[in-house]
Coordinates of C-alpha atoms in Angstrom, one line a residue:
M1 CA 14.5 -16.5 -1.7
S2 CA 10.6 -16.9 -1.0
A3 CA 7.9 -13.9 -0.3
R4 CA 6.9 -13.8 3.4
L5 CA 3.7 -13.0 4.0
L6 CA 2.0 -12.1 7.2
L7 CA -1.5 -13.5 7.6
L8 CA -3.6 -12.0 10.4
E9 CA -6.8 -14.4 10.8
D10 CA -8.6 -15.6 14.1
D11 CA -10.1 -18.7 12.3
P12 CA -7.5 -21.7 12.7
A13 CA -9.4 -23.6 10.4
I14 CA -9.3 -20.7 7.7
A15 CA -6.0 -20.1 8.6
R16 CA -4.6 -23.7 8.1
T17 CA -6.3 -24.0 4.5
V18 CA -4.9 -20.3 3.3
A19 CA -1.5 -21.1 4.9
Y20 CA -1.3 -24.4 3.1
A21 CA -2.7 -23.0 -0.3
L22 CA 0.0 -20.5 -0.2
E23 CA 3.1 -22.5 0.9
R24 CA 2.3 -25.2 -1.6
D25 CA 3.1 -22.5 -4.1
G26 CA 6.6 -21.7 -2.7
L27 CA 5.6 -18.8 -0.4
T28 CA 6.3 -18.5 3.6
V29 CA 3.3 -17.7 5.7
T30 CA 3.6 -16.0 9.5
H31 CA 0.2 -16.6 11.1
S32 CA -1.2 -14.2 13.3
L33 CA -4.7 -14.6 15.7
L34 CA -4.5 -10.9 17.2
V35 CA -4.1 -7.6 15.7
H36 CA -1.5 -7.5 18.7
D37 CA 0.6 -9.8 17.8
A38 CA 0.6 -9.1 14.2
R39 CA 2.0 -5.3 14.9
Q40 CA 4.7 -7.4 17.1
Q41 CA 5.3 -9.5 14.0
L42 CA 5.8 -6.4 11.8
Q43 CA 8.1 -4.8 14.0
R44 CA 10.2 -8.0 14.3
A45 CA 10.0 -9.0 10.7
R46 CA 10.1 -7.9 6.7
F47 CA 7.2 -9.1 4.8
D48 CA 6.3 -8.7 1.1
L49 CA 2.5 -9.0 1.6
L50 CA -0.1 -8.8 4.3
V51 CA -3.5 -10.8 4.1
L52 CA -5.8 -8.9 6.9
D53 CA -9.2 -10.1 8.2
V54 CA -11.4 -7.3 9.2
G55 CA -12.7 -9.0 12.2
L56 CA -10.4 -9.8 15.0
P57 CA -11.2 -10.0 18.8
D58 CA -8.8 -7.6 19.8
G59 CA -9.9 -5.1 16.9
S60 CA -9.7 -4.9 12.9
G61 CA -7.3 -5.7 10.3
L62 CA -8.5 -2.3 9.0
D63 CA -6.8 -0.6 12.0
L64 CA -3.2 -2.2 11.3
L65 CA -4.0 -1.4 7.4
R66 CA -4.2 2.1 8.8
D67 CA -0.8 1.8 10.7
V68 CA 1.0 0.2 7.4
R69 CA 0.0 2.7 5.5
H70 CA 1.3 5.7 7.7
A71 CA 4.8 4.1 8.6
P72 CA 7.3 4.7 6.1
P73 CA 9.2 1.1 6.3
T74 CA 5.8 -0.7 5.7
A75 CA 3.7 2.2 3.6
A76 CA 4.2 0.6 0.1
L77 CA 3.6 -3.1 1.3
P78 CA 0.6 -5.1 -0.7
V79 CA -2.3 -5.4 1.3
L80 CA -5.1 -8.1 0.7
M81 CA -8.1 -7.6 2.9
L82 CA -10.6 -10.7 4.4
S83 CA -14.0 -9.7 5.4
A84 CA -16.7 -12.3 6.6
H85 CA -19.5 -9.5 6.0
G86 CA -19.5 -8.9 2.4
E87 CA -20.8 -5.3 3.0
E88 CA -20.3 -2.6 0.5
I89 CA -18.8 0.0 3.4
D90 CA -16.2 -2.8 4.5
R91 CA -14.7 -3.0 1.1
V92 CA -15.0 1.1 0.3
L93 CA -13.0 1.7 3.5
G94 CA -10.7 -0.7 3.3
L95 CA -9.9 0.7 -0.4
E96 CA -9.6 3.9 0.7
L97 CA -7.2 3.2 3.5
G98 CA -4.8 1.8 0.9
A99 CA -6.0 -1.8 0.7
D100 CA -4.7 -3.3 -2.7
D101 CA -7.3 -6.2 -2.9
Y102 CA -10.2 -7.5 -1.3
L103 CA -11.4 -11.1 -0.9
T104 CA -14.9 -12.0 1.2
K105 CA -15.7 -14.8 2.9
P106 CA -16.2 -18.1 2.0
F107 CA -13.6 -18.0 -0.7
S108 CA -11.8 -20.5 -2.8
P109 CA -8.1 -20.6 -1.6
R110 CA -6.8 -21.1 -5.1
E111 CA -8.4 -17.5 -5.7
L112 CA -6.5 -16.4 -2.7
A113 CA -3.2 -17.5 -3.8
A114 CA -3.8 -16.3 -7.6
R115 CA -4.6 -13.0 -5.8
V116 CA -1.9 -13.4 -3.8
K117 CA 0.6 -14.1 -6.7
A118 CA -0.7 -11.3 -8.7
L119 CA -0.1 -8.6 -6.0
L120 CA 3.5 -10.0 -5.4
R121 CA 4.0 -9.7 -9.5
R122 CA 2.7 -6.0 -9.4
A123 CA 5.3 -5.5 -6.6
G124 CA 8.1 -6.6 -8.4
H125 CA 8.7 -10.4 -6.7
G126 CA 9.3 -12.3 -9.5
N127 CA 6.4 -14.5 -10.7
G128 CA 5.0 -14.6 -7.5
N129 CA 5.8 -17.9 -6.9
G130 CA 8.6 -17.4 -4.5
N131 CA 11.0 -16.0 -6.6
S132 CA 11.1 -12.5 -5.4
H133 CA 13.8 -10.9 -7.6
P134 CA 12.4 -7.6 -8.7
A135 CA 11.1 -7.6 -12.3
A136 CA 13.6 -5.1 -14.4
P137 CA 11.3 -2.4 -15.2
A138 CA 10.4 -1.8 -11.4
T139 CA 14.1 -1.7 -10.9
S140 CA 14.4 0.8 -13.8
A141 CA 11.3 2.8 -13.1
A142 CA 13.0 3.8 -9.9
A143 CA 15.5 5.6 -11.7
P144 CA 13.9 9.4 -12.5
F145 CA 13.6 9.8 -8.8
H146 CA 15.7 10.1 -5.6
D147 CA 14.1 10.3 -2.2
D148 CA 16.3 11.6 0.9
E149 CA 14.0 10.8 3.6
A150 CA 16.5 11.9 6.2
G151 CA 17.0 15.6 4.5
Q152 CA 13.4 15.2 3.2
R153 CA 14.4 16.3 -0.1
I154 CA 13.8 14.5 -3.4
S155 CA 15.3 15.1 -6.9
L156 CA 13.9 14.3 -10.5
R157 CA 16.4 12.9 -12.9
G158 CA 19.4 14.4 -10.5
Q159 CA 17.8 18.0 -10.1
P160 CA 16.4 18.6 -6.3
L161 CA 12.5 19.6 -6.5
P162 CA 11.4 22.7 -4.6
L163 CA 9.0 21.0 -2.1
T164 CA 7.2 22.6 0.2
R165 CA 6.8 20.1 3.7
R166 CA 3.3 19.0 2.5
E167 CA 4.6 18.6 -1.0
Y168 CA 7.4 16.4 0.2
R169 CA 5.1 14.2 2.0
L170 CA 2.7 13.6 -0.6
L171 CA 4.9 13.0 -3.5
S172 CA 7.6 10.5 -0.8
H173 CA 3.8 9.0 -0.3
L174 CA 3.2 8.6 -3.7
L175 CA 6.7 7.3 -4.7
R176 CA 6.9 4.4 -2.2
G177 CA 3.2 3.1 -3.8
A178 CA 4.5 4.0 -7.1
G179 CA 1.9 2.8 -10.1
R180 CA -1.0 2.1 -7.2
I181 CA -3.9 4.6 -7.1
H182 CA -4.1 6.3 -3.9
S183 CA -7.7 7.9 -2.9
R184 CA -7.7 11.4 -1.7
D185 CA -8.2 10.6 2.1
A186 CA -5.1 8.4 2.3
L187 CA -3.0 11.2 0.8
L188 CA -4.5 13.9 3.3
A189 CA -3.4 11.6 6.0
A190 CA -0.4 11.1 4.7
A191 CA 0.9 14.4 4.2
W192 CA -1.8 16.6 6.9
G193 CA -2.5 13.4 9.5
D194 CA -5.8 12.3 10.8
D195 CA -6.8 15.1 12.6
S196 CA -6.5 17.8 10.1
E197 CA -9.2 19.9 8.8
S198 CA -8.3 20.1 5.3
T199 CA -10.2 18.7 2.6
D200 CA -10.2 16.9 -0.7
R201 CA -9.9 20.0 -2.4
T202 CA -6.5 20.5 -0.4
V203 CA -4.6 17.6 -1.9
D204 CA -6.2 18.7 -5.4
T205 CA -4.5 22.0 -5.3
H206 CA -1.1 20.3 -3.9
I207 CA -1.0 17.8 -6.4
K208 CA -1.6 20.6 -9.1
T209 CA 1.8 22.1 -7.9
L210 CA 3.3 19.4 -7.6
R211 CA 2.5 18.4 -11.4
A212 CA 3.8 22.4 -11.9
K213 CA 7.0 21.5 -10.0
L214 CA 7.7 18.3 -12.2
R215 CA 7.0 19.6 -15.5
E216 CA 9.6 22.1 -14.9
V217 CA 12.0 19.3 -14.5
D218 CA 11.0 17.3 -17.2
P219 CA 8.7 19.0 -19.3
A220 CA 7.9 15.6 -21.7
R221 CA 6.3 13.3 -19.0
E222 CA 3.3 13.5 -17.2
Y223 CA 4.3 11.6 -13.8
I224 CA 0.9 12.1 -11.8
S225 CA -2.3 10.7 -13.5
T226 CA -5.9 11.4 -11.9
H227 CA -8.4 8.5 -11.8
R228 CA -11.9 10.0 -11.2
G229 CA -13.6 9.1 -8.4
M230 CA -10.7 7.2 -6.8
G231 CA -8.0 9.0 -6.5
Y232 CA -4.2 10.0 -7.9
C233 CA -1.2 7.5 -9.0
L234 CA 2.2 8.1 -9.7
D235 CA 3.7 6.3 -13.1
I236 CA 7.3 6.0 -13.3

């Protein structure tokens, strides 16, 4: 079964070119012109990757990216952002909100297709050309943890972790995006919400306690790694 992509782009000419390049590589593309329509598509169907333009007539792809990262069913979806501006602030904001890659217009359709396939491979979709069978390492990597979302409990190697509500939200968010670097702002939003007055230091403190609790169960492994100036990553 081919990987399914949602393309949010308001320029029909660019959308046709991108869709042609991706479909030629065996991917299935659904195109939306507006943020509102893209939201409806996400509610109706399952996608394996999102390609989102920043500037749209009814909003920004950054708004949709924020929504996607805060919704459990889509939080771990790979996202590539497109922008006509090329301004550093757009790239930084997109990456802080959880974008996996960023491409500035004008761009080569071949480069876009290559980046999309690379993101799909990292997400476990075979070789990224439509063969969406998860790679073996990705399947086995999830084994140490079990996230009981209904009960808001996480187990490591079969042993329940004594997590607070915030620690559960942090670890669950890291698990959904395992292998990806999460900024402190993204983790703050995931565990405390956008309106929280908590700071980056709050995230650091909770990560420290999370590491201690993980070490109690598995002293031989360090699951959460720090990426200086970028954030944290769960390695499994």
